[in-house]
Short mmCIF file of C-alpha atoms and ligand atoms in Angstrom, two decimals:
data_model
loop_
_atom_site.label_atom_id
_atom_site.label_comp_id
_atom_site.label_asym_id
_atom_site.label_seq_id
_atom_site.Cartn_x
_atom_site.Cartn_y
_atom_site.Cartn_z
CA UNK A 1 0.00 0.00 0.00
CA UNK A 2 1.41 3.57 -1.31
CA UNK A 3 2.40 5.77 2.06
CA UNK A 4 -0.50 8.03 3.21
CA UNK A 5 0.93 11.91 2.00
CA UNK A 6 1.32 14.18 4.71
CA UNK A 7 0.94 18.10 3.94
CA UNK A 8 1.68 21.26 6.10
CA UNK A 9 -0.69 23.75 6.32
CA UNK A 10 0.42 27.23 7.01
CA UNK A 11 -2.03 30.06 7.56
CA UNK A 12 -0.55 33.27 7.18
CA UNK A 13 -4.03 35.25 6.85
CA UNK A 14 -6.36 36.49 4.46
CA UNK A 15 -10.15 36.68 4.03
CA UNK A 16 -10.26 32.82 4.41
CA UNK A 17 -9.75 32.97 7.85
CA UNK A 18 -11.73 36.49 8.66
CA UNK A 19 -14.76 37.37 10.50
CA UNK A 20 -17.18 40.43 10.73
CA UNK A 21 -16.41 42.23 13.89
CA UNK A 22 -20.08 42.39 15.58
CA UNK A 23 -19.63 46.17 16.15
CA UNK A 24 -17.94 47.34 13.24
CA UNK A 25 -18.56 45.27 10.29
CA UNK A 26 -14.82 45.36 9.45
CA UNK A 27 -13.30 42.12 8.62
CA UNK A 28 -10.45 40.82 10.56
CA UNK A 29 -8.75 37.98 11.47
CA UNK A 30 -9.27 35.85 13.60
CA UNK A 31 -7.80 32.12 15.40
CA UNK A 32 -6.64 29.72 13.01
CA UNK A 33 -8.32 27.09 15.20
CA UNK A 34 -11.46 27.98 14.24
CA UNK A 35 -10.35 27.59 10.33
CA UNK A 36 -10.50 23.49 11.19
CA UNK A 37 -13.61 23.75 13.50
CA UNK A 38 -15.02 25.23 10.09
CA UNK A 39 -14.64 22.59 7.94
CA UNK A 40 -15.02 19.03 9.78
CA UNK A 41 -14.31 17.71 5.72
CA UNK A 42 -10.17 18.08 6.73
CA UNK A 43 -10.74 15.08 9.31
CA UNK A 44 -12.15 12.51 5.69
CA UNK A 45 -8.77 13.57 3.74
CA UNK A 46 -6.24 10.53 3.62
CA UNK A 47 -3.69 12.86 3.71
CA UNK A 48 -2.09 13.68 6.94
CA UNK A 49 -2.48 17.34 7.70
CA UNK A 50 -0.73 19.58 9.82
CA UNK A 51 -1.77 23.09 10.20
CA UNK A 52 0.53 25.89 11.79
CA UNK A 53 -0.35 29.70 11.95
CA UNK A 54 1.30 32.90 12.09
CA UNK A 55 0.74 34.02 15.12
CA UNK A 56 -0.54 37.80 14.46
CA UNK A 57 -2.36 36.31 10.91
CA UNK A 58 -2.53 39.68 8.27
CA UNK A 59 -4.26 41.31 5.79
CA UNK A 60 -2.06 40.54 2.83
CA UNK A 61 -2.03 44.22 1.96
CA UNK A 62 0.39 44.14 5.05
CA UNK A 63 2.23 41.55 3.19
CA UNK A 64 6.33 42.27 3.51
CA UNK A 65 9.60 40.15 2.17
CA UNK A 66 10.54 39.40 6.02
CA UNK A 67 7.53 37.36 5.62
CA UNK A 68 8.47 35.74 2.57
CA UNK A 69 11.74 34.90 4.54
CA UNK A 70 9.73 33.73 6.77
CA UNK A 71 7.69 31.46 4.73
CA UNK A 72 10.77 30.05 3.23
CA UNK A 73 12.05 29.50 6.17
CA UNK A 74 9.22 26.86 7.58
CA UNK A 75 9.03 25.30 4.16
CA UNK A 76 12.87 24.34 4.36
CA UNK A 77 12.52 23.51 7.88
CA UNK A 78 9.61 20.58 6.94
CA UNK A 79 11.09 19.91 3.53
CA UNK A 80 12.33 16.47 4.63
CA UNK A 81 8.96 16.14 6.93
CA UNK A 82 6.18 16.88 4.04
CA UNK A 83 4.83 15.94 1.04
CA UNK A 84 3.34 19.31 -0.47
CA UNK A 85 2.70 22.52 1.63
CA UNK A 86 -0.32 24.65 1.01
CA UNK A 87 -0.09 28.29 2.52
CA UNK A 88 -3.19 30.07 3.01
CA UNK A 89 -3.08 33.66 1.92
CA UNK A 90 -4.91 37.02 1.22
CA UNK A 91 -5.67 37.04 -2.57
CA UNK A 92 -4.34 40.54 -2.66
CA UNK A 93 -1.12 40.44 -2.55
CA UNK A 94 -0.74 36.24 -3.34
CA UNK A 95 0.66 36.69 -6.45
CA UNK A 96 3.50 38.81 -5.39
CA UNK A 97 4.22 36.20 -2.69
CA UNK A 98 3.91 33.15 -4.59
CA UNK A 99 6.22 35.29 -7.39
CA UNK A 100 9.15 35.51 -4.41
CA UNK A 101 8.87 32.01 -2.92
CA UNK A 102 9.90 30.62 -6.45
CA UNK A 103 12.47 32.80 -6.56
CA UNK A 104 14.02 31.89 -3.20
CA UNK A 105 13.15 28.05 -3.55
CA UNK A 106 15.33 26.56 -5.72
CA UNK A 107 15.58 23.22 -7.24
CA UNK A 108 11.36 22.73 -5.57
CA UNK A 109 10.75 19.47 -5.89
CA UNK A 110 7.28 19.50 -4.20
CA UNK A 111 4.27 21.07 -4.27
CA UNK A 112 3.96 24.69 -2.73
CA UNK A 113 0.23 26.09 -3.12
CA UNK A 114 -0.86 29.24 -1.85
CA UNK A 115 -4.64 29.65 -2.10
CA UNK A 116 -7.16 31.76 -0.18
CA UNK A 117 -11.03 32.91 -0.73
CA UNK A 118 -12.82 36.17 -1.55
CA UNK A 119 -15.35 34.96 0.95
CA UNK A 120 -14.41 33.85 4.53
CA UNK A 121 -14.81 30.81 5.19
CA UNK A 122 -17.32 30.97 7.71
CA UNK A 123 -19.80 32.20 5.24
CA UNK A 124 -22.44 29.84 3.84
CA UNK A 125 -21.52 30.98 0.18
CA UNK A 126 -17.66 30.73 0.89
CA UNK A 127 -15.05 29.71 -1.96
CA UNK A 128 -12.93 29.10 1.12
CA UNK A 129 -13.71 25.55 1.28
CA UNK A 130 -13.45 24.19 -2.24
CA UNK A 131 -9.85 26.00 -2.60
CA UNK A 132 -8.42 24.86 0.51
CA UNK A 133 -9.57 21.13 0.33
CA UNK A 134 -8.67 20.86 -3.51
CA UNK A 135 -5.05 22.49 -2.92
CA UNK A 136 -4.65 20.05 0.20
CA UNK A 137 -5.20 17.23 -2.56
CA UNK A 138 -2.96 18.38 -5.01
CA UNK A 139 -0.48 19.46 -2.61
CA UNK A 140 -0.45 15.48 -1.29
CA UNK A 141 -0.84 13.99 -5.05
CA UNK A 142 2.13 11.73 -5.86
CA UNK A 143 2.38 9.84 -9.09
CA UNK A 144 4.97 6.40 -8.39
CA UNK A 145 6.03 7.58 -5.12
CA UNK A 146 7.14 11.16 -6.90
CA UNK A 147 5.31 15.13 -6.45
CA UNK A 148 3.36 15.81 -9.82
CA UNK A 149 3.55 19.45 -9.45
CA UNK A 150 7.20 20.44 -8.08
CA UNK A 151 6.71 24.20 -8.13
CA UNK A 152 4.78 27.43 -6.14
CA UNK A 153 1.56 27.34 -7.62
CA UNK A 154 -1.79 29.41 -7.05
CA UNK A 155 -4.88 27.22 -6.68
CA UNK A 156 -8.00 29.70 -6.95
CA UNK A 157 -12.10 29.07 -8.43
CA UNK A 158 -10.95 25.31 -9.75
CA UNK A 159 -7.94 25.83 -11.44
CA UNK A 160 -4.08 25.58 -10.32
CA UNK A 161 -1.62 28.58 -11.76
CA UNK A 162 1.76 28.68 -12.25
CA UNK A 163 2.70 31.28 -9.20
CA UNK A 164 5.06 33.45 -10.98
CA UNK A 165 2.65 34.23 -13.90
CA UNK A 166 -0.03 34.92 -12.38
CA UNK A 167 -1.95 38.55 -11.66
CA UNK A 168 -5.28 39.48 -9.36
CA UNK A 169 -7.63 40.05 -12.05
CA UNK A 170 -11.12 40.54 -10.14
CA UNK A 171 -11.64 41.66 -6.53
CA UNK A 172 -15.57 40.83 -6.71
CA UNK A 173 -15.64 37.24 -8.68
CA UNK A 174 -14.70 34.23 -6.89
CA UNK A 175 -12.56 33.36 -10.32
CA UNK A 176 -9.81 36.08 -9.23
CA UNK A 177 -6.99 35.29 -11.04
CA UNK A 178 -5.22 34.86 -14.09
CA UNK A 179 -2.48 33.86 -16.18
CA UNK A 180 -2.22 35.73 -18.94
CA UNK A 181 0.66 34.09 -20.62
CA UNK A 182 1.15 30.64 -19.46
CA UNK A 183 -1.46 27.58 -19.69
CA UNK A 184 -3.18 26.63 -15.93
CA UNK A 185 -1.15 23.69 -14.55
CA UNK A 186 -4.44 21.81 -13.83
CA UNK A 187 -8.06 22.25 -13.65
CA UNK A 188 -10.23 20.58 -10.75
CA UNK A 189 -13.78 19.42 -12.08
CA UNK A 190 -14.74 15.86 -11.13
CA UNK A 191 -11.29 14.51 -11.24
CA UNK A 192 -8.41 17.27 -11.26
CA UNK A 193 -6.71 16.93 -14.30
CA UNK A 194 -3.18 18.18 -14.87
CA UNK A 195 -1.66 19.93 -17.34
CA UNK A 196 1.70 17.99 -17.08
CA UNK A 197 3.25 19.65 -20.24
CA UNK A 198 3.20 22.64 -18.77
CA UNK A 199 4.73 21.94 -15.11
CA UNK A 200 8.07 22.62 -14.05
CA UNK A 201 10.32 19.39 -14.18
CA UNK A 202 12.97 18.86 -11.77
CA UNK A 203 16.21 19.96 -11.79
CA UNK A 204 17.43 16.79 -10.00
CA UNK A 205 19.19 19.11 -7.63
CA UNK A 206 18.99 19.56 -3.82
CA UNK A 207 16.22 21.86 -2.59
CA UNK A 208 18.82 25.73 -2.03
CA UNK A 209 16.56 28.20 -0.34
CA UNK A 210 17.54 31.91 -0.98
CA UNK A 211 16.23 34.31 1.99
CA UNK A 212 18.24 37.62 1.15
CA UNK A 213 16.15 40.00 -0.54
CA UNK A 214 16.43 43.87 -1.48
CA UNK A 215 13.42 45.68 -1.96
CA UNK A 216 15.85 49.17 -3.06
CA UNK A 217 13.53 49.10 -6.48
CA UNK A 218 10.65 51.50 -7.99
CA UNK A 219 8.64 51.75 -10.58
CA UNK A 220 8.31 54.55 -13.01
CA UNK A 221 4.23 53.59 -14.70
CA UNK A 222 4.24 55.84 -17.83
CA UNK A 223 1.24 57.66 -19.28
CA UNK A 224 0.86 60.24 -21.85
CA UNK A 225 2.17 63.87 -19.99
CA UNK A 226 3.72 62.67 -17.19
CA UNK A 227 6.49 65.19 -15.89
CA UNK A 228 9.82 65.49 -16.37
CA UNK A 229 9.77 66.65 -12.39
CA UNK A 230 8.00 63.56 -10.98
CA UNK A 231 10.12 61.46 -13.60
CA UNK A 232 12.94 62.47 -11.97
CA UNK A 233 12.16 62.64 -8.52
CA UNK A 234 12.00 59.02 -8.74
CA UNK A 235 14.73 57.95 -11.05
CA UNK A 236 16.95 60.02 -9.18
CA UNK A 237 15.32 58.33 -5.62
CA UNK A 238 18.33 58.18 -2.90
CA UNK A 239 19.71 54.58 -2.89
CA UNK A 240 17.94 53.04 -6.19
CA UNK A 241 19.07 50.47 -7.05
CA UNK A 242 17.04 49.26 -9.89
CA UNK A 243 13.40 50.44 -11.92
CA UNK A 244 10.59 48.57 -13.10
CA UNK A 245 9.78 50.57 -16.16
CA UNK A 246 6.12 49.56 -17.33
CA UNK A 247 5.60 51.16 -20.56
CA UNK A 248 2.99 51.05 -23.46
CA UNK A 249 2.02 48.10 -25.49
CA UNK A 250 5.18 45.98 -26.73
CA UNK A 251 7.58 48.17 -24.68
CA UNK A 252 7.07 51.15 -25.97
CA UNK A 253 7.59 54.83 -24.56
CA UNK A 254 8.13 58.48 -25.43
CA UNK A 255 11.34 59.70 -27.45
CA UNK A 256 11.20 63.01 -26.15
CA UNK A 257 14.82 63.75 -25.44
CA UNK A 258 14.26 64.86 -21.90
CA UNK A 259 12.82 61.56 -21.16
CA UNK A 260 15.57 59.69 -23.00
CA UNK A 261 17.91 61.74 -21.05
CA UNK A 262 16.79 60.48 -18.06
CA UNK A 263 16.82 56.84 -18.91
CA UNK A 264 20.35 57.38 -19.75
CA UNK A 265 21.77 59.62 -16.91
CA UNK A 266 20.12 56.63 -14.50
CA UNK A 267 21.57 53.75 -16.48
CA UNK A 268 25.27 55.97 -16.34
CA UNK A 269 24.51 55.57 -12.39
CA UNK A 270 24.64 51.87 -12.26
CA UNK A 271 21.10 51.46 -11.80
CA UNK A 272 19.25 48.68 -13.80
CA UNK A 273 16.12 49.59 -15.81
CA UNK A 274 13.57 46.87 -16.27
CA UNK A 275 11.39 47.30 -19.05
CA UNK A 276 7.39 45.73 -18.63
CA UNK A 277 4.38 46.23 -20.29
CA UNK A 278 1.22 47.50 -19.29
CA UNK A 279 -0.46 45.53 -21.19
CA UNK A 280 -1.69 42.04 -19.05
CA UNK A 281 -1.17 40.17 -22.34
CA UNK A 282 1.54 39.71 -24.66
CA UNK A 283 5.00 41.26 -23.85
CA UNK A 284 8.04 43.60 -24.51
CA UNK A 285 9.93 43.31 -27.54
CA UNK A 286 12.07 45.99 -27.44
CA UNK A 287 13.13 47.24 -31.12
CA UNK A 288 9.49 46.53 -32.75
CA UNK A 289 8.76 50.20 -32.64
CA UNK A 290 11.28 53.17 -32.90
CA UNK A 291 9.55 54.25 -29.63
CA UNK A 292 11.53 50.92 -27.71
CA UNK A 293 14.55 51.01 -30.12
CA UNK A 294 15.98 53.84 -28.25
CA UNK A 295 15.84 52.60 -24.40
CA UNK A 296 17.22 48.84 -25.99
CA UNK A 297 20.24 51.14 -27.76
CA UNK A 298 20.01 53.02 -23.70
CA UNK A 299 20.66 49.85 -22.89
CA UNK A 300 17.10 49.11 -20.50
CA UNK A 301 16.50 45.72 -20.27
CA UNK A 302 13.20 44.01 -21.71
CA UNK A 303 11.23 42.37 -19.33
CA UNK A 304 9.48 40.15 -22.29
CA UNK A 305 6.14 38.57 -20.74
CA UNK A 306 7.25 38.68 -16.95
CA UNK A 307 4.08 40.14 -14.83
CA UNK A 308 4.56 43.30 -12.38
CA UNK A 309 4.56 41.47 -9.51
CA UNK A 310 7.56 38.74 -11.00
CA UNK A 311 9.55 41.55 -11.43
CA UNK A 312 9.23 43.09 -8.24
CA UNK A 313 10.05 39.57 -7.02
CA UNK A 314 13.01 38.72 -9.34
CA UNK A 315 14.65 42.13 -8.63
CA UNK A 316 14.09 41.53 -4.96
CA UNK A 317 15.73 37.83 -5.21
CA UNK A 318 18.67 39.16 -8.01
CA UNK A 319 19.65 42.42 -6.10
CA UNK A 320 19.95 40.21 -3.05
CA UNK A 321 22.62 37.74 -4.66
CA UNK A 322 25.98 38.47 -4.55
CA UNK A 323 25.92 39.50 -8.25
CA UNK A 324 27.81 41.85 -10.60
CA UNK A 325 24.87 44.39 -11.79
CA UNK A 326 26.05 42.58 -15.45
CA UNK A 327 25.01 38.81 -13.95
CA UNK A 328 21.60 40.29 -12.82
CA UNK A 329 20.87 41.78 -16.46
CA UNK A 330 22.15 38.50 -17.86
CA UNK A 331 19.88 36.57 -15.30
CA UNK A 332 16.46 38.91 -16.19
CA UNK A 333 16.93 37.90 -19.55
CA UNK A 334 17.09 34.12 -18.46
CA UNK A 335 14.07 32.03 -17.66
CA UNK A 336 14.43 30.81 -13.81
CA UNK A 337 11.86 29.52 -12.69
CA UNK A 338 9.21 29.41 -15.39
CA UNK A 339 8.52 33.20 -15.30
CA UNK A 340 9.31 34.20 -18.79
CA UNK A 341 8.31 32.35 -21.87
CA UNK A 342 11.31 31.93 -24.50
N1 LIG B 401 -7.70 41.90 1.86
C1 LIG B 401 -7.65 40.47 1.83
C2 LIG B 401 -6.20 40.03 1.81
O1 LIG B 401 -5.58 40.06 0.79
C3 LIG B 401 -8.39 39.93 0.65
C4 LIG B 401 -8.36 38.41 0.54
O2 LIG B 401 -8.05 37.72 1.48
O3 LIG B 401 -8.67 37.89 -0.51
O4 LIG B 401 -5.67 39.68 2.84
#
């Protein structure tokens, strides 16, 4: 008989595990150990769960990379003791943590799947209960012994994402996320049916979790008229140490020389220059237009299809290696972890 699977639960907050306050309305958080008085269905599961909580749960808008640290840290801790690990999380910010984790876990080789609800859980309606008993499954599914899914994933309204490319599309809709450029990893309907083509496969190399992060980044959103003052109050930001450019359609932005003056007085000072799109679909391809030729000849680099929030991870996770700033332009370019499409 195949070993029963044993996940680790980890509740970090979120409106999964929120109730109303009785004078205010407000939703906050409240003890984890009513989460599993909630739903009796965990005791059924043939997987063996353990649950542990933060113990001052958040909002995910109060989301921070010490917490990502932190998260890393418990998953490397119960590596050895775990099959899959499911963290429950506020769906606002989830995408920028499940972005980071796959950054700083390297070499996964199991299942990591954040999920969380737009309804709390105690709520007759709640979307709580189907995401956090489907993730618990795929989080403990093993295929000859072996983790199908060896990467951070988002679970959310029946179907599993690929972390890193995903965005919060909807803050109303129970179906609350996407992934613009990369197929779902699996869909759950009456059997859950993976996508294995498109998971990661393993690197066949041990598990190296990366916990130094630098969050010295900014991001400079374009849109038609914006000043050369605010511009350059925050390309010339004390301590930058790299810019998330998101710019119009494939990459594209104004020539007006002032603007291209800045781009290159802030490349002369060392600091890297990430180029996104706007645009939730598609990506940068910098020389398409003579309105991107100039920052590629600047020398910005093109962020392709990578989503806001995996850049903000991936310059958090490159800035904090010990890297020449001409290994972390080499290493945007690169895929790492399934973020970028070639
Ligand atoms: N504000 C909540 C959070 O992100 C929303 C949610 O849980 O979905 O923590």
């Amino acid at each position: 008989m195949a070993k029963q699977s044993s996940v680790l639960l980890i509740y970090t907050g979120g409106t999964i595990g929120m109730i109303e306050d009785a004078h205010t309305g407000e939703l906050k958080p409240f003890d984890f150990r009513s989460l599993t008085k909630q739903i009796p269905e965990l005791t059924k599961f043939d997987i063996h769960l353990s649950a542990i909580s933060f113990e001052n749960p958040i909002d995910s808008s109060n989301m921070h990379p010490d917490v990502w640290v932190e998260l890393a840290g418990i998953v490397k801790k119960n590596y050895n003791l775990y099959d899959g690990f499911v963290i429950l999380h506020g769906s606002d910010t989830m995408s920028f943590t499940a972005s980071a984790l796959s950054f700083m876990l390297e070499n996964l080789d199991k299942p990591v799947v954040l999920t969380g609800s737009q309804l709390p859980i105690g709520m007759i309606r709640t979307d709580g209960k189907e995401n956090l008993i489907t993730s618990i499954e795929i989080a403990g599914t093993k295929s000859k012994g072996k983790a199908i899914v060896r990467e951070v994933c988002i679970y959310f309204e029946y179907k599993l994402y690929r972390g890193n490319r995903t965005i919060k599309y909807n803050s109303l809709h129970f179906d609350a996320f996407r992934s613009p450029n990369y197929p779902t990893l699996a869909e759950a309907g009456v059997s859950i049916s993976y996508n294995t083509n498109a998971l990661l496969k393993h690197t066949g190399k041990v598990l190296k979790v990366h916990t130094n992060l630098e969050n010295d980044i900014a991001v400079l959103k374009l849109f038609p008229g914006i000043s050369r003052q605010i511009t350059s109050a925050i390309l010339q930001s004390p301590g930058l140490k790299a810019v998330i450019l998101e710019t119009f359609g494939s990459g594209n932005a104004s020539t007006e020389p002032w603007f291209l003056n800045e781009i290159k007085q802030t490349i002369a000072r060392e600091i890297i220059i990430l180029n996104i799109t706007q645009c939730s679909e598609g990506k940068v391809m910098q020389g398409k237009y003579e309105t991107s030729s100039q920052l590629k000849k600047l020398g910005v680099i093109g962020g392709a299809d990578l989503t806001f929030e995996s850049a903000v991870a991936k310059l958090m996770f490159l800035l904090g290696q010990k890297l020449t700033k001409t290994q972390i332009k080499k290493k945007l370019l690169e895929n790492l972890r399934g973020e970028l499409s070639n």
